Short mmCIF file of N, CA, C and O in Angstrom, two decimals:
data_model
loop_
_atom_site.label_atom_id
_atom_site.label_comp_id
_atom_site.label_asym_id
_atom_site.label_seq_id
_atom_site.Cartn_x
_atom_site.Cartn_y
_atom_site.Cartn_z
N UNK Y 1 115.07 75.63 106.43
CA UNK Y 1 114.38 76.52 107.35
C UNK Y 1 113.04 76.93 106.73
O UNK Y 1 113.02 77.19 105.53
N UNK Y 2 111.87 77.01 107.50
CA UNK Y 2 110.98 77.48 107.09
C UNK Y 2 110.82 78.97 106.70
O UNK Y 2 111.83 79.66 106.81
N UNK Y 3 109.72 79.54 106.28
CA UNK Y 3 109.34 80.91 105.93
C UNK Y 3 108.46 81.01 106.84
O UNK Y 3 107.92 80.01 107.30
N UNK Y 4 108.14 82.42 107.31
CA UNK Y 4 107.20 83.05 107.64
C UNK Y 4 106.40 83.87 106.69
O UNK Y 4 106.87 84.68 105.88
N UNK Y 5 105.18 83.59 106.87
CA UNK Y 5 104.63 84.69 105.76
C UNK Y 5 103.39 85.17 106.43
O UNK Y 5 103.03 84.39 107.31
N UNK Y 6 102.57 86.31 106.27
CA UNK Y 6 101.34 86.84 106.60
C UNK Y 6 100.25 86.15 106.61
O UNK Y 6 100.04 85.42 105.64
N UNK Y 7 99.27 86.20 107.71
CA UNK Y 7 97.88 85.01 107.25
C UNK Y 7 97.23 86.48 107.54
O UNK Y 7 97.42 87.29 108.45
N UNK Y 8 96.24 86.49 106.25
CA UNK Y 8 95.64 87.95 106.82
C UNK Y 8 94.25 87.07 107.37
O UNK Y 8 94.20 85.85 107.56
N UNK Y 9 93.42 87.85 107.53
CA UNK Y 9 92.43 87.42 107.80
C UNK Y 9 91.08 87.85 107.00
O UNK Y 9 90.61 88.95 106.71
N UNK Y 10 90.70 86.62 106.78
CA UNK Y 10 89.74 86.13 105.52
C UNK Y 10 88.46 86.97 105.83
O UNK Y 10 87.63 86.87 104.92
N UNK Y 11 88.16 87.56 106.61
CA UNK Y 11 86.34 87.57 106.48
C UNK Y 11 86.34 89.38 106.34
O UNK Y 11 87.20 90.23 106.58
N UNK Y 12 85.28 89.44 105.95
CA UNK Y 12 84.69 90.96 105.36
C UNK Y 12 84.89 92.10 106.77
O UNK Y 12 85.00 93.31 106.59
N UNK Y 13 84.92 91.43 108.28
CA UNK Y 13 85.26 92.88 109.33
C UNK Y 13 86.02 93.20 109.06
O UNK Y 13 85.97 94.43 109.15
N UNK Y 14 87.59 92.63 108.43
CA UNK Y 14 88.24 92.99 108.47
C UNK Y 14 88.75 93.95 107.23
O UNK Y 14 89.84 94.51 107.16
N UNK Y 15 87.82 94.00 106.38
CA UNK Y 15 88.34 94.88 104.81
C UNK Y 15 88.49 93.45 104.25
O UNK Y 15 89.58 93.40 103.68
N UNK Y 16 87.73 92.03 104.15
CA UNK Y 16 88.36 91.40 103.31
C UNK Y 16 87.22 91.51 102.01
O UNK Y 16 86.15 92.03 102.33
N UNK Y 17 87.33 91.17 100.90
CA UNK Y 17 86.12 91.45 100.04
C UNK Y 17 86.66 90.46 98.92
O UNK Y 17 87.79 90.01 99.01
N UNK Y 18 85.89 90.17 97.96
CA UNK Y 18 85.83 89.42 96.45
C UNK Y 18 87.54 90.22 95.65
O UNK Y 18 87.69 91.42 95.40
N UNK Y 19 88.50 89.22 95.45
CA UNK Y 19 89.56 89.60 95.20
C UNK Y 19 90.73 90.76 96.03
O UNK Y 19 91.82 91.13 95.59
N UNK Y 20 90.03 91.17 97.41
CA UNK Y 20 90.70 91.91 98.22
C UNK Y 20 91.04 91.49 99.25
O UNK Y 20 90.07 91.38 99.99
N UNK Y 21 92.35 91.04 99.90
CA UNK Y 21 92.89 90.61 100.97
C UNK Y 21 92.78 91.95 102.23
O UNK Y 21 93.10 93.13 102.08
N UNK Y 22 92.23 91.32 103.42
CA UNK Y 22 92.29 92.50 104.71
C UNK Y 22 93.06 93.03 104.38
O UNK Y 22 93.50 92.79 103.26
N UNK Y 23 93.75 94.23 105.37
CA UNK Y 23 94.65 95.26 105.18
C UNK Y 23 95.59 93.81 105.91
O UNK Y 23 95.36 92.71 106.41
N UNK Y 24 97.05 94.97 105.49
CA UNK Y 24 97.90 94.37 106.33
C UNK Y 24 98.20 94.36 107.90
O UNK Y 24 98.86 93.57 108.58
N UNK Y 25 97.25 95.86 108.35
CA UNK Y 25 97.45 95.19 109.90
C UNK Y 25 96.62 93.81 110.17
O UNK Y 25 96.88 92.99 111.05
N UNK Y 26 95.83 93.76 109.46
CA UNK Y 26 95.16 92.20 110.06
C UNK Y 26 95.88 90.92 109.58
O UNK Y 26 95.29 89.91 109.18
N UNK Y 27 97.48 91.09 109.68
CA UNK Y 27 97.65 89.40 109.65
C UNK Y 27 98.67 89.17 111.16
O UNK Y 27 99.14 90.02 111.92
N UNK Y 28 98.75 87.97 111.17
CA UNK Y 28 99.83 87.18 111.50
C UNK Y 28 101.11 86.75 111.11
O UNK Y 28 101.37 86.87 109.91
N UNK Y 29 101.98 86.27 111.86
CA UNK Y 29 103.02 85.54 111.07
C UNK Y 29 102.35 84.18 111.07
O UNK Y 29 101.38 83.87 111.77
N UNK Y 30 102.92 83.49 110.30
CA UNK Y 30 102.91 81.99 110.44
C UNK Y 30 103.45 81.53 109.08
O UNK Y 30 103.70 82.21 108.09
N UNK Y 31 103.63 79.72 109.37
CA UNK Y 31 104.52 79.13 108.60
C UNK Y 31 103.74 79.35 107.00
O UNK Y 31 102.93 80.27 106.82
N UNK Y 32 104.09 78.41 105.95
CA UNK Y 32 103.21 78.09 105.01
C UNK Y 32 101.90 76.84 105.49
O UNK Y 32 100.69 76.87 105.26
N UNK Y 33 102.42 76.19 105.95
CA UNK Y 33 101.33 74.98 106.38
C UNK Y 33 100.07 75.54 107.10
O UNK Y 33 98.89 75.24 106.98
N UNK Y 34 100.69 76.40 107.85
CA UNK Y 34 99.30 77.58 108.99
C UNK Y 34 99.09 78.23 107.76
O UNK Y 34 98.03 77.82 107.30
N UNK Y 35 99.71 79.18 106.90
CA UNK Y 35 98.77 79.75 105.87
C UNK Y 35 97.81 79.29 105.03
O UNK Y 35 96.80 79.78 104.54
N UNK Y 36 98.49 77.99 104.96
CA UNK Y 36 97.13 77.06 104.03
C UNK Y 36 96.11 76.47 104.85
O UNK Y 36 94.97 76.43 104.39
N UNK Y 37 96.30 76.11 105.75
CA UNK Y 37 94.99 75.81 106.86
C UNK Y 37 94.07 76.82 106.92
O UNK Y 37 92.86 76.65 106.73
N UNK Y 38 94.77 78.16 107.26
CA UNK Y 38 93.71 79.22 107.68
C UNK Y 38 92.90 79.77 106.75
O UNK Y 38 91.84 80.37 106.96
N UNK Y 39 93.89 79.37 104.78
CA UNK Y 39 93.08 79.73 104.02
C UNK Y 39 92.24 79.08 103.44
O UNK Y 39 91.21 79.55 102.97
N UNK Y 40 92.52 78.16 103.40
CA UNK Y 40 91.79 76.99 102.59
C UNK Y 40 90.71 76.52 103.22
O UNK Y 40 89.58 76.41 102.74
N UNK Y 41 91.21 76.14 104.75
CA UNK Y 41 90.93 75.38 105.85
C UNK Y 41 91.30 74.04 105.47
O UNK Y 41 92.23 73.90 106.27
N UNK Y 42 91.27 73.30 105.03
CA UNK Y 42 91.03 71.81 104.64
C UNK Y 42 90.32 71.15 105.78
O UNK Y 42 89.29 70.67 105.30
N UNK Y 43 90.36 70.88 107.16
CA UNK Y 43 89.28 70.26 107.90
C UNK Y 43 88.85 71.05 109.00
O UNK Y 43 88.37 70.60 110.04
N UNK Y 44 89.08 72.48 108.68
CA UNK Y 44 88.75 73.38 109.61
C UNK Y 44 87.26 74.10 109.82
O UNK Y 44 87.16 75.02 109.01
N UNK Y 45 86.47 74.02 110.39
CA UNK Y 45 85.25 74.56 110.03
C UNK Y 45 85.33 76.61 110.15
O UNK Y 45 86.31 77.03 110.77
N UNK Y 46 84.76 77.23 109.81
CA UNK Y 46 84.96 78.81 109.70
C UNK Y 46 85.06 79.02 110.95
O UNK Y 46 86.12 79.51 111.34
N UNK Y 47 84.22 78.78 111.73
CA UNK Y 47 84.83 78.72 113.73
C UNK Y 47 85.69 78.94 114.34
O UNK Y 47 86.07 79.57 115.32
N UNK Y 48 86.18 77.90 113.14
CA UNK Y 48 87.81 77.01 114.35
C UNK Y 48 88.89 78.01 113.54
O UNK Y 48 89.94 78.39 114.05
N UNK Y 49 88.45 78.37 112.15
CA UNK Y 49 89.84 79.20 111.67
C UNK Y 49 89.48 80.23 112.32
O UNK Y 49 90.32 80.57 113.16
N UNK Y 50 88.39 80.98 112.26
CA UNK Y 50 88.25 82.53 112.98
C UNK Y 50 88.87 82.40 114.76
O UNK Y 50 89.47 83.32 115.30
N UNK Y 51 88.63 81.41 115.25
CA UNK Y 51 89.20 81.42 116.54
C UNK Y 51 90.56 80.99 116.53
O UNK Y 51 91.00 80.79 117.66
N UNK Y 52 91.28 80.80 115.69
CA UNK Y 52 93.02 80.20 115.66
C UNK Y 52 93.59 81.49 114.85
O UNK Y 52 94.78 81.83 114.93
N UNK Y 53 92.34 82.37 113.86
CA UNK Y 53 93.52 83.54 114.24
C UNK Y 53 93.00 84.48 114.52
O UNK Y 53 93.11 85.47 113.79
N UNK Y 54 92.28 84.50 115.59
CA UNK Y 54 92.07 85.31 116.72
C UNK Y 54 92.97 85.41 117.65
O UNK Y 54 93.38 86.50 118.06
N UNK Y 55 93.42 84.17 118.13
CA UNK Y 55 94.21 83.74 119.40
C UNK Y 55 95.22 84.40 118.69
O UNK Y 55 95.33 85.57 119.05
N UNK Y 56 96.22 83.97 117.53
CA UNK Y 56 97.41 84.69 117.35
C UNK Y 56 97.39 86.26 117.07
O UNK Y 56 98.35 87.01 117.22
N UNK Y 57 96.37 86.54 116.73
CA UNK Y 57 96.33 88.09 116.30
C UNK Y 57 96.57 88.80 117.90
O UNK Y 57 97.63 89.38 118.15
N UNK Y 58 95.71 88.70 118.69
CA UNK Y 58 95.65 88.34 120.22
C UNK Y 58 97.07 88.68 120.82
O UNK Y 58 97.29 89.75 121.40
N UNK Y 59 97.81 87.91 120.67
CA UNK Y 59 99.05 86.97 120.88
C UNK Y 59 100.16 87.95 119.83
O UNK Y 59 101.15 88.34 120.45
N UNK Y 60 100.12 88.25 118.76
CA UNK Y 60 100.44 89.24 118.41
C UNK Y 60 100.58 91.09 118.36
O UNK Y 60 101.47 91.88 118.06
N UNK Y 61 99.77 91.15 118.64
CA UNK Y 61 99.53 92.66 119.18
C UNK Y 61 100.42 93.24 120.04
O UNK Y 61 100.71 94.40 119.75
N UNK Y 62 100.99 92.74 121.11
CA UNK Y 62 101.95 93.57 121.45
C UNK Y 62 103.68 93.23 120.96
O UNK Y 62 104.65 93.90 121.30
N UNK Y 63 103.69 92.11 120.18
CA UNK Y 63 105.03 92.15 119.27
C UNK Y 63 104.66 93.06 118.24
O UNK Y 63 105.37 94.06 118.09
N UNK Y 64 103.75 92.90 117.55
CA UNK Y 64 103.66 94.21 116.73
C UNK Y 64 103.70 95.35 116.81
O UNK Y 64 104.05 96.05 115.86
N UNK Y 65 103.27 95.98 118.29
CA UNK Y 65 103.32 97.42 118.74
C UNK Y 65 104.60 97.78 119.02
O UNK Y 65 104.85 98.96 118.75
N UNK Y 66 105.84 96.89 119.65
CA UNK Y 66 106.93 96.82 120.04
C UNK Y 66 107.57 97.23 118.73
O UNK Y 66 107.88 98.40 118.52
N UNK Y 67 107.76 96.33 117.92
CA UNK Y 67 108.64 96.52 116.62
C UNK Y 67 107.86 97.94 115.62
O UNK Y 67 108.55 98.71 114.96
N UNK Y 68 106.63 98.01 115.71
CA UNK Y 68 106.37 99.54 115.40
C UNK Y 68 106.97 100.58 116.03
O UNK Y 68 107.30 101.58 115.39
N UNK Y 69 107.14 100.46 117.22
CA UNK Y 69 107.85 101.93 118.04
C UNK Y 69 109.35 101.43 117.74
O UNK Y 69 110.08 102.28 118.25
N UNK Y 70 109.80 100.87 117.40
CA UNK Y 70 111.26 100.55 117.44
C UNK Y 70 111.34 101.56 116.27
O UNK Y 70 111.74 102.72 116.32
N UNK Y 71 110.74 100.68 114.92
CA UNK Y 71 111.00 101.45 113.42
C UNK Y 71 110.60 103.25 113.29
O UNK Y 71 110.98 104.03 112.41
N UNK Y 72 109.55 103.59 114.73
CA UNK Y 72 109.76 104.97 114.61
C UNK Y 72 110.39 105.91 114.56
O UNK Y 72 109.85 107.01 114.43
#
């Protein structure tokens, strides 16, 4: 079975900086293979990663708000 793990998001709007990962509201879930794409990119241009986790952050937001009011 795979893992899920956090893809935060790489660029400076978000709090990212020189040795500082965004906060943790700015990630996603995703597998390891999506974490290394989004971080690395390997044939991704900065575009195409900022718009793939856009869409899931997007796409996330109201599972995240859900399971926040649950744990309240």
């Amino acid at each position: 079975m795979e893992s899920v793990v956090p893809c935060h998001a790489n660029w400076s709007a978000y709090g990212k900086g020189m040795g500082i990962k965004a906060k943790d509201t700015y990630t996603v879930p995703g597998c390891f293979r999506c974490h290394q794409c989004l971080d690395q990119g390997f044939s991704l241009t900065d575009a195409e990663k900022r718009a793939t986790w856009g869409w899931a952050y997007n796409r996330w937001l109201p599972m995240r708000a859900a399971k926040l009011q649950e744990a309240a």
